[in-house]
Coordinates of C-alpha atoms and ligand atoms in Angstrom, one line a residue:
X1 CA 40.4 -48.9 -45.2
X2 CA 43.5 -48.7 -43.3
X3 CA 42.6 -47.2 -39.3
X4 CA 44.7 -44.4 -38.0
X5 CA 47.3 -45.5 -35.5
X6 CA 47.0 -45.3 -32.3
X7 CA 50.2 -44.0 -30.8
X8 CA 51.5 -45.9 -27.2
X9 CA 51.5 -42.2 -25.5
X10 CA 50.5 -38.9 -26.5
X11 CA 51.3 -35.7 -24.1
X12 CA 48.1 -33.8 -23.8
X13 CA 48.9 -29.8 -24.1
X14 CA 45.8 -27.4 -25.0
X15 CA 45.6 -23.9 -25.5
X16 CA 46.0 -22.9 -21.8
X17 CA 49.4 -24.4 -21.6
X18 CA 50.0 -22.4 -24.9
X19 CA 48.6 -19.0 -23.3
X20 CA 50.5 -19.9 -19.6
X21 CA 53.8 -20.0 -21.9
X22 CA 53.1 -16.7 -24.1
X23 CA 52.3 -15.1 -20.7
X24 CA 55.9 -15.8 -19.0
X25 CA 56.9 -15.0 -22.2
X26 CA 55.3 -11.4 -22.7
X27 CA 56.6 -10.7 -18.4
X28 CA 60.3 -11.4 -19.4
X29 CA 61.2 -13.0 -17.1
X30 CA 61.9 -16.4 -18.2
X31 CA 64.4 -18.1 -15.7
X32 CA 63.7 -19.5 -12.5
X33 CA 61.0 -17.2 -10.6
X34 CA 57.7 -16.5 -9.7
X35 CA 56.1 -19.4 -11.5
X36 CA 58.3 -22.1 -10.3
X37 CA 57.8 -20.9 -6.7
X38 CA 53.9 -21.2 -7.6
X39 CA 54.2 -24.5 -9.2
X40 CA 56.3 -26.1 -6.2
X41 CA 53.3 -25.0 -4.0
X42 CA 50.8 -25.9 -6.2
X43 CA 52.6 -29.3 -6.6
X44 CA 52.4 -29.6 -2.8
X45 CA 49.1 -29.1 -2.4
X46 CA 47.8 -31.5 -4.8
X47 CA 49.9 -34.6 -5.0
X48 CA 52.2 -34.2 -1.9
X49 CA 49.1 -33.2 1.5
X50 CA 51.6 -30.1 1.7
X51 CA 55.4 -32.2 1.8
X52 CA 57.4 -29.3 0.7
X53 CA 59.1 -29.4 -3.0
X54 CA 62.2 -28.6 -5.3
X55 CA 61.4 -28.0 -8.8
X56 CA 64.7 -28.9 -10.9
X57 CA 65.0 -29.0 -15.1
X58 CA 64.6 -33.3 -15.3
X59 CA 63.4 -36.4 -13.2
X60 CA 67.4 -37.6 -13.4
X61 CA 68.4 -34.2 -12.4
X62 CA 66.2 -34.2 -9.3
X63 CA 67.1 -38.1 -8.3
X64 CA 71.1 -36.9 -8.6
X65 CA 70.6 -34.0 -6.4
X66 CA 68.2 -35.3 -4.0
X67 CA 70.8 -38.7 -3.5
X68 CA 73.4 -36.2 -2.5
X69 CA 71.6 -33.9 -1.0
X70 CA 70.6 -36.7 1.5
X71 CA 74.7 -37.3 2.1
X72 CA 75.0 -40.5 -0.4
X73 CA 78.6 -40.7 -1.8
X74 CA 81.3 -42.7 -2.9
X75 CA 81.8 -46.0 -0.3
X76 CA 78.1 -45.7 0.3
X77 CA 75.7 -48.4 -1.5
X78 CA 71.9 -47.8 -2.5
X79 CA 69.4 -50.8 -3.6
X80 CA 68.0 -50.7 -7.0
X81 CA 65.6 -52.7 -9.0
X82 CA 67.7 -53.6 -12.1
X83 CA 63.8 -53.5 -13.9
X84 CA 63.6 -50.0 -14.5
X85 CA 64.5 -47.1 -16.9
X86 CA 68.2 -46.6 -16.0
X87 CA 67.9 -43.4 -14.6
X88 CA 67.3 -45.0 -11.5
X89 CA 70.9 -46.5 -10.6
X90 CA 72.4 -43.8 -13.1
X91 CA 71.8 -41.2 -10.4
X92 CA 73.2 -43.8 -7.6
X93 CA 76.4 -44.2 -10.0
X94 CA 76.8 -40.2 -10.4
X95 CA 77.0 -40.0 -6.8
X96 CA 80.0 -42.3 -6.3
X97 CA 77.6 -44.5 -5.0
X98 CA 77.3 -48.5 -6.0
X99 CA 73.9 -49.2 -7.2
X100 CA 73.1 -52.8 -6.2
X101 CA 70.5 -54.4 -7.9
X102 CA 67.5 -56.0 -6.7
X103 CA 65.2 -58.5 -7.8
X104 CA 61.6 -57.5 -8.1
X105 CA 57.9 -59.2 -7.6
X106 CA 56.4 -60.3 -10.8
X107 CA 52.7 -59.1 -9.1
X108 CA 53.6 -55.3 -9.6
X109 CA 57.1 -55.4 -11.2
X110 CA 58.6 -53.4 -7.9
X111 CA 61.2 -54.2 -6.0
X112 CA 60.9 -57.4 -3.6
X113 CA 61.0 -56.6 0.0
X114 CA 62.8 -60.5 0.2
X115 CA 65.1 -60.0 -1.6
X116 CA 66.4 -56.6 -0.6
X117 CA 67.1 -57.8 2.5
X118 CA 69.3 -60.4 1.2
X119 CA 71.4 -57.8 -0.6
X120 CA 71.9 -55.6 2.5
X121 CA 75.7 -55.2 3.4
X122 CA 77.2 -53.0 6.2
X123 CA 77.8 -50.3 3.3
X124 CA 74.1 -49.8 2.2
X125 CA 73.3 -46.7 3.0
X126 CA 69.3 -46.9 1.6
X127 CA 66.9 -48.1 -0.8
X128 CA 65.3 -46.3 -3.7
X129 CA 62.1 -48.0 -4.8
X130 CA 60.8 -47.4 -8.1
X131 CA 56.8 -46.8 -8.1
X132 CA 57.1 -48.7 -11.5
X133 CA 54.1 -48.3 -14.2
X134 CA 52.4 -45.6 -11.2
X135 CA 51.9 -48.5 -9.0
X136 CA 52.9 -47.9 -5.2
X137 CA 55.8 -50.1 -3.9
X138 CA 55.5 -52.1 -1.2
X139 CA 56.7 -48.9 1.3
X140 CA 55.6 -50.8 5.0
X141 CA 57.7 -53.4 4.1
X142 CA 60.5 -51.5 3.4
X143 CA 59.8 -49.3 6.2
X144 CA 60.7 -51.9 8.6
X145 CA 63.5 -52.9 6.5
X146 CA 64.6 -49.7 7.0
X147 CA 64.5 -49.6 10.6
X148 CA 65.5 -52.7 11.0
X149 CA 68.8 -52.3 9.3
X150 CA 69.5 -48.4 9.9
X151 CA 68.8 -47.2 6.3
X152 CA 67.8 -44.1 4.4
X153 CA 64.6 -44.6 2.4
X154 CA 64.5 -42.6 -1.3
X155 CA 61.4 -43.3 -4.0
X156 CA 62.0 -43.0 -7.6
X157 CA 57.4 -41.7 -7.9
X158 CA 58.8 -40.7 -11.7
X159 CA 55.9 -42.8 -12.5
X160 CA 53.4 -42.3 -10.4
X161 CA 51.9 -38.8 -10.0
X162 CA 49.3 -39.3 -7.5
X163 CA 49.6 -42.8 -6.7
X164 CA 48.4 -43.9 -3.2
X165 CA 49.2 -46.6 -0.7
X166 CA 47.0 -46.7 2.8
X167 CA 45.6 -43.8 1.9
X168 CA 49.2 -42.2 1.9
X169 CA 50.2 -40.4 -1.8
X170 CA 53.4 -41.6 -2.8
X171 CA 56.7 -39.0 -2.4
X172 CA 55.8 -38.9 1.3
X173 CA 57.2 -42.1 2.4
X174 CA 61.3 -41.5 2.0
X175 CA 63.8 -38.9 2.7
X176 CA 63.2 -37.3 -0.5
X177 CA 60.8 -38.6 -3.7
X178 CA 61.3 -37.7 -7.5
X179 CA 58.6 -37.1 -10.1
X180 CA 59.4 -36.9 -13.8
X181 CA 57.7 -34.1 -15.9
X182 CA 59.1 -35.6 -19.1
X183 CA 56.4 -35.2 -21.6
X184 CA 55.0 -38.9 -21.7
X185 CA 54.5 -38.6 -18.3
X186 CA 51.0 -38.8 -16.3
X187 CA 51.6 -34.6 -16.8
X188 CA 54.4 -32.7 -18.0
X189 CA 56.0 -29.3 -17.9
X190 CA 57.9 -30.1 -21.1
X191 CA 61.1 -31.8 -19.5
X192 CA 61.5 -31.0 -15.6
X193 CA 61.0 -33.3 -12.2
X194 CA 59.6 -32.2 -8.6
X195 CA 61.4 -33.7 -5.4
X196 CA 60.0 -33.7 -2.4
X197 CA 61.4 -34.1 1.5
X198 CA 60.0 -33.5 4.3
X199 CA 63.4 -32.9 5.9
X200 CA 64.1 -29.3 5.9
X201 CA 68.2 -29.7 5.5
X202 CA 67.5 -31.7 2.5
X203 CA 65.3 -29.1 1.0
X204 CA 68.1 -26.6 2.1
X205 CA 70.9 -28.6 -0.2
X206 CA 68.6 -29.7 -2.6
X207 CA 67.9 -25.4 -3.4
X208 CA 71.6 -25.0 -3.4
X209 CA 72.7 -28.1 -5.4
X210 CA 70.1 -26.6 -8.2
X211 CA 71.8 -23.4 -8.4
X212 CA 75.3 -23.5 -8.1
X213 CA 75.8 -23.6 -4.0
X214 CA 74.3 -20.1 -3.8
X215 CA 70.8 -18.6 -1.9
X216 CA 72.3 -15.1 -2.8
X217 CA 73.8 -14.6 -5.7
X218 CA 77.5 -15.0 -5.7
X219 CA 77.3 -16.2 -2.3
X220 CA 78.3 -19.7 -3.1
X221 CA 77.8 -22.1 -0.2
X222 CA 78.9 -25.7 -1.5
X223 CA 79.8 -26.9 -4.8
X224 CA 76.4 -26.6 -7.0
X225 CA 75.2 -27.2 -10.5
X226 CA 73.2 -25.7 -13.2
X227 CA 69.6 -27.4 -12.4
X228 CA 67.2 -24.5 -12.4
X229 CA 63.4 -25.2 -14.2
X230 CA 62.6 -22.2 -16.0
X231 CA 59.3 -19.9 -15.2
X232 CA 58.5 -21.0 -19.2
X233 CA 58.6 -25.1 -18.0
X234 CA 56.6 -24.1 -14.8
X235 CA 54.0 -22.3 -16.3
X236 CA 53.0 -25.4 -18.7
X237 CA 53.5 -27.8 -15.0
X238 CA 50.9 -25.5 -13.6
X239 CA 48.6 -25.7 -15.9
X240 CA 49.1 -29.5 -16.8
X241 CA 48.6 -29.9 -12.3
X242 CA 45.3 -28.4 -12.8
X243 CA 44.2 -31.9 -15.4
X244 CA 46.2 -34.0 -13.6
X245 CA 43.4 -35.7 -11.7
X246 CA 40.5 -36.3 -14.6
X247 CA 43.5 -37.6 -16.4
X248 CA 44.3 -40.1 -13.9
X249 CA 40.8 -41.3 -13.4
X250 CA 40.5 -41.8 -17.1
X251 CA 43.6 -44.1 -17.2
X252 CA 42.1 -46.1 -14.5
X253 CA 38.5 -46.1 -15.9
X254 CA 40.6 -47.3 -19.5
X255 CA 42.5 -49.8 -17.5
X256 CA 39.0 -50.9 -15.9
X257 CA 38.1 -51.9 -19.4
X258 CA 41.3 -53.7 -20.5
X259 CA 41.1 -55.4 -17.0
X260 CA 37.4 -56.7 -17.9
X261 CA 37.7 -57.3 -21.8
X262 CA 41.7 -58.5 -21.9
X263 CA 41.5 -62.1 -22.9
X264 CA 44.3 -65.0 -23.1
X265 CA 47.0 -62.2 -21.5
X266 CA 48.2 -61.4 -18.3
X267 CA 46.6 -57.7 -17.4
X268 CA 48.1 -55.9 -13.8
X269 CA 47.2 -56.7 -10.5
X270 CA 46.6 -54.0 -7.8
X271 CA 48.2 -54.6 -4.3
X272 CA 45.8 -54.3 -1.1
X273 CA 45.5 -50.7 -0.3
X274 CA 47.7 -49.6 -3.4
X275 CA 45.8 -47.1 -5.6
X276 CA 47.7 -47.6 -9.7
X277 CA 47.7 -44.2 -11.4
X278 CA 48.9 -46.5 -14.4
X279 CA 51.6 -44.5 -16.1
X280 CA 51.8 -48.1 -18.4
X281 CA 48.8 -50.9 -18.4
X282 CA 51.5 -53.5 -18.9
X283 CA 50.4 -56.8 -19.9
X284 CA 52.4 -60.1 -20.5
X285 CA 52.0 -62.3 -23.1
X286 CA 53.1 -66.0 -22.9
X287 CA 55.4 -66.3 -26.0
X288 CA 57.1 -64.1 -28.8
X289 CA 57.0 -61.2 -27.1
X290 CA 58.4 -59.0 -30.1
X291 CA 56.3 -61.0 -32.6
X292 CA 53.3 -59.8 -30.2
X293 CA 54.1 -56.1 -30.5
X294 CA 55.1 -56.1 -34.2
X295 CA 51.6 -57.8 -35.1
X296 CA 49.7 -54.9 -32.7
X297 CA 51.3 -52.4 -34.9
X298 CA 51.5 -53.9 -38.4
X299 CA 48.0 -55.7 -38.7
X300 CA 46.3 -53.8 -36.0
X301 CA 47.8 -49.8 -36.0
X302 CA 48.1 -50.2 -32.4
X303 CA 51.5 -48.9 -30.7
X304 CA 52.8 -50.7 -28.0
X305 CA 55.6 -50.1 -25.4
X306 CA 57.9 -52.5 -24.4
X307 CA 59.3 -51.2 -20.8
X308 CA 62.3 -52.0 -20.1
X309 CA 63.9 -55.0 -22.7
X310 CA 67.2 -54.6 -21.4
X311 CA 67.5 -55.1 -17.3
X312 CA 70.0 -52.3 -16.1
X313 CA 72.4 -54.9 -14.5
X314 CA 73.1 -56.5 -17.9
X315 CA 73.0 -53.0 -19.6
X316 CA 77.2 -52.2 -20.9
X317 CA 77.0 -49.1 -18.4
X318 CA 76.7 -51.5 -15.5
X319 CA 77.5 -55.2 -16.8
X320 CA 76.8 -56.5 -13.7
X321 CA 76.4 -60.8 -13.0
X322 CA 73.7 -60.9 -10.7
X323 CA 71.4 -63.5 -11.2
X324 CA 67.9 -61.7 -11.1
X325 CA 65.1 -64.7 -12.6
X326 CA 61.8 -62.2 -11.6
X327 CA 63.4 -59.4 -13.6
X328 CA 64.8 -61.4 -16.7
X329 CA 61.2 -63.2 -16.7
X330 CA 59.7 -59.8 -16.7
X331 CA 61.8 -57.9 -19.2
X332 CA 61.4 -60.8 -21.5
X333 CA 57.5 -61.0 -21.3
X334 CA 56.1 -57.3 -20.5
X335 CA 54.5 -54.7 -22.9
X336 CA 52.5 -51.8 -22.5
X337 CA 49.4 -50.9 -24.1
X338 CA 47.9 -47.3 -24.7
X339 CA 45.9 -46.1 -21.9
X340 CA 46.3 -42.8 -22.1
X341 CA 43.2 -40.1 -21.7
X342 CA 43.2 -39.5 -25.4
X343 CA 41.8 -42.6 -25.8
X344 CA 37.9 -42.6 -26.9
X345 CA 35.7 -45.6 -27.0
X346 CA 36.5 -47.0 -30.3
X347 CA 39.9 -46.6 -29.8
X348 CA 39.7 -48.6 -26.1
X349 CA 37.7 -51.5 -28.4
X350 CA 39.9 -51.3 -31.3
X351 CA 42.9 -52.1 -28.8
X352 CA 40.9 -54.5 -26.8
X353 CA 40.0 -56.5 -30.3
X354 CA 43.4 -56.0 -31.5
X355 CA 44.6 -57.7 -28.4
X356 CA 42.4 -60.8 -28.1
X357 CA 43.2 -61.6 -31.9
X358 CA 46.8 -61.4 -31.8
X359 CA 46.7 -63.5 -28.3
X360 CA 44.0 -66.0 -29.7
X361 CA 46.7 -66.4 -32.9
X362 CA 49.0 -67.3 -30.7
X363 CA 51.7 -64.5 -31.7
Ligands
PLP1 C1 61.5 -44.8 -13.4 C2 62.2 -43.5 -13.9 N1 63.2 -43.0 -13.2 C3 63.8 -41.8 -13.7 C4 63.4 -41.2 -14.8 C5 64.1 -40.0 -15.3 O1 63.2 -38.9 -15.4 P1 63.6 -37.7 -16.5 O2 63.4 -38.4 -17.9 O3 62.6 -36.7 -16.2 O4 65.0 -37.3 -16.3 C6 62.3 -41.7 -15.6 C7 61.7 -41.1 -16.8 O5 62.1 -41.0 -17.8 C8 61.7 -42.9 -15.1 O6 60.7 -43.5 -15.8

């Protein structure tokens, strides 16, 4: 009897996003309004301990924005991990900014405090860490780096809705943070992203730099752009902000299983203090890779992610020669399991069995 698959992510949207939509829908008024205002406070509330927030219409929309709106530009150079999706330095580049890449730590696949500091010139102007798979990066270390050298601090949290380090949520650690409402995220508003600051002249620029320069209309202030979320995109956010948490305790509980169960593959390690909200439970296998994912599929209807094959410094948009051994191991050796709250209990043993055979085959 062939099993039904099980897909590697699957967006959770019920009939109160469905009646939130039909409700902006029956008001009119469809563009940016009411409901984003509500969302960005609602947003605050719940993920940020009240750091104030700028709804925009994607995560790479609200990286762009919030990178200028904290003054980087051309001549200026932000540190990157090269192992992420490529977003990340893609923002940097559309600044005028250099993105300089980073290697990472192969514990939690973010960026390497070490190694940052070795790629520090008198032109870096900050460094954007990427909560990677919703685990926290290592933000006292870079703190200090920070001080030490003068420099901005900006997190890529596209990840890692809810994440905590020290007790701290991520998004409240550098000038601005960016979360990613794409649909496979932790939760969605369809496509959109949140950034938060706690510096009110960046949440000043970041308002205008949505919405072409202008507070009042046709009062245009500085050179702006088209980056509004719509009241429609809000209303499913708001709803989706209200699940957030029981979804994120059932990844962890899921990930609790793997971690127990897993056997003959590497499963994720938590850093002191760091709470994972596991966007990905990312596993490494020891050999064959590909041959790993296309026998999870193929023999066992399991999807599996692989995140990211392609490191953004060897990527043709940034052919770059760094020599980056943590991040090359990683993008040769990672892949991601389901773990999202969809998942029942024969599904979690299904993936768990389908694991262990395929490592115990030696795929
Ligand atoms: C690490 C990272 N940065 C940036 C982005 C960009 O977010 P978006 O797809 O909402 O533009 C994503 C998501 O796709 C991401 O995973």
């Amino acid at each position: 009897m062939s099993k039904d698959f099980i897909p590697a992510a699957k967006p959770i949207v019920g009939d109160a996003e469905r009646e939130a939509v039909d409700a902006v829908l029956r008001s009119g008024m469809l563009a940016q309004g009411a409901e984003v205002a509500a969302f960005e406070q609602e947003f605050s509330d719940v993920l940020l301990d009240g750091r104030s927030t700028v709804a925009v219409n994607s995560g790479t929309a609200g990286l762009h924005l919030g990178l200028l709106a904290a003054g980087v530009g051309p001549g200026d150079e932000v540190i990157v991990p090269s192992f992420t999706f490529a977003a990340t330095a893609n923002a940097v580049a559309l600044t005028g900014a250099t993105p300089v890449f980073a290697d990472i730590e192969l514990a939690h696949y973010c960026l390497d405090p070490e190694h940052v500091a070795s790629v520090i010139t008198e032109r870096t102007k900050g460094i954007m860490p990427v909560h990677l798979y919703g685990h926290p990066a290592n933000m006292p270390a870079f703190r200090q780096l920070a001080e030490k050298h003068g420099l901005a601090l900006y997190e890529d949290a596209a990840q890692a809705h809810g994440a905590t380090l020290d007790g701290a949520p991520v998004g409240t650690f550098g000038t601005f943070a960016m979360f990613s409402l794409y649909p496979t995220k932790n939760m969605t508003s369809g496509e959109g992203g949140m950034v938060s600051t706690g510096d009110s002249e960046v949440e000043r620029l970041l308002r205008l730099l949505r919405n072409q320069g202008m507070q009042r209309q046709y009062e245009n202030e500085v050179v702006g752009f088209n980056a509004r979320m719509t009241n429609l995109h809000a209303a499913i956010g708001r709803v989706q902000l209200t699940k957030v948490g029981d979804w994120t305790r059932t990844r962890q509980a899921n990930a609790r299983f793997f971690d127990k169960n897993l056997d003959g593959v590497g499963v994720p390690a938590v850093a002191d203090g760091a709470v994972h909200v596991y966007h990905q439970y990312t596993i490494t296998v020891p050999e064959d890779r590909d041959g790993f994912v296309a026998a999870l599929k193929d023999e066992h209807q399991v999807g599996a992610g692989v995140y990211y094959p392609i490191p953004n410094h060897r990527l043709p948009s940034f052919a770059r020669a760094e020599d980056l051994p943590n991040t090359e191991q990683a993008a040769r050796s990672v892949l991601s399991l389901p773990v999202h709250p969809s998942l029942d209990d024969e599904d979690l043993e299904r993936i768990v069995t389908a694991v262990n055979t395929v490592a115990k085959a030696g795929a």
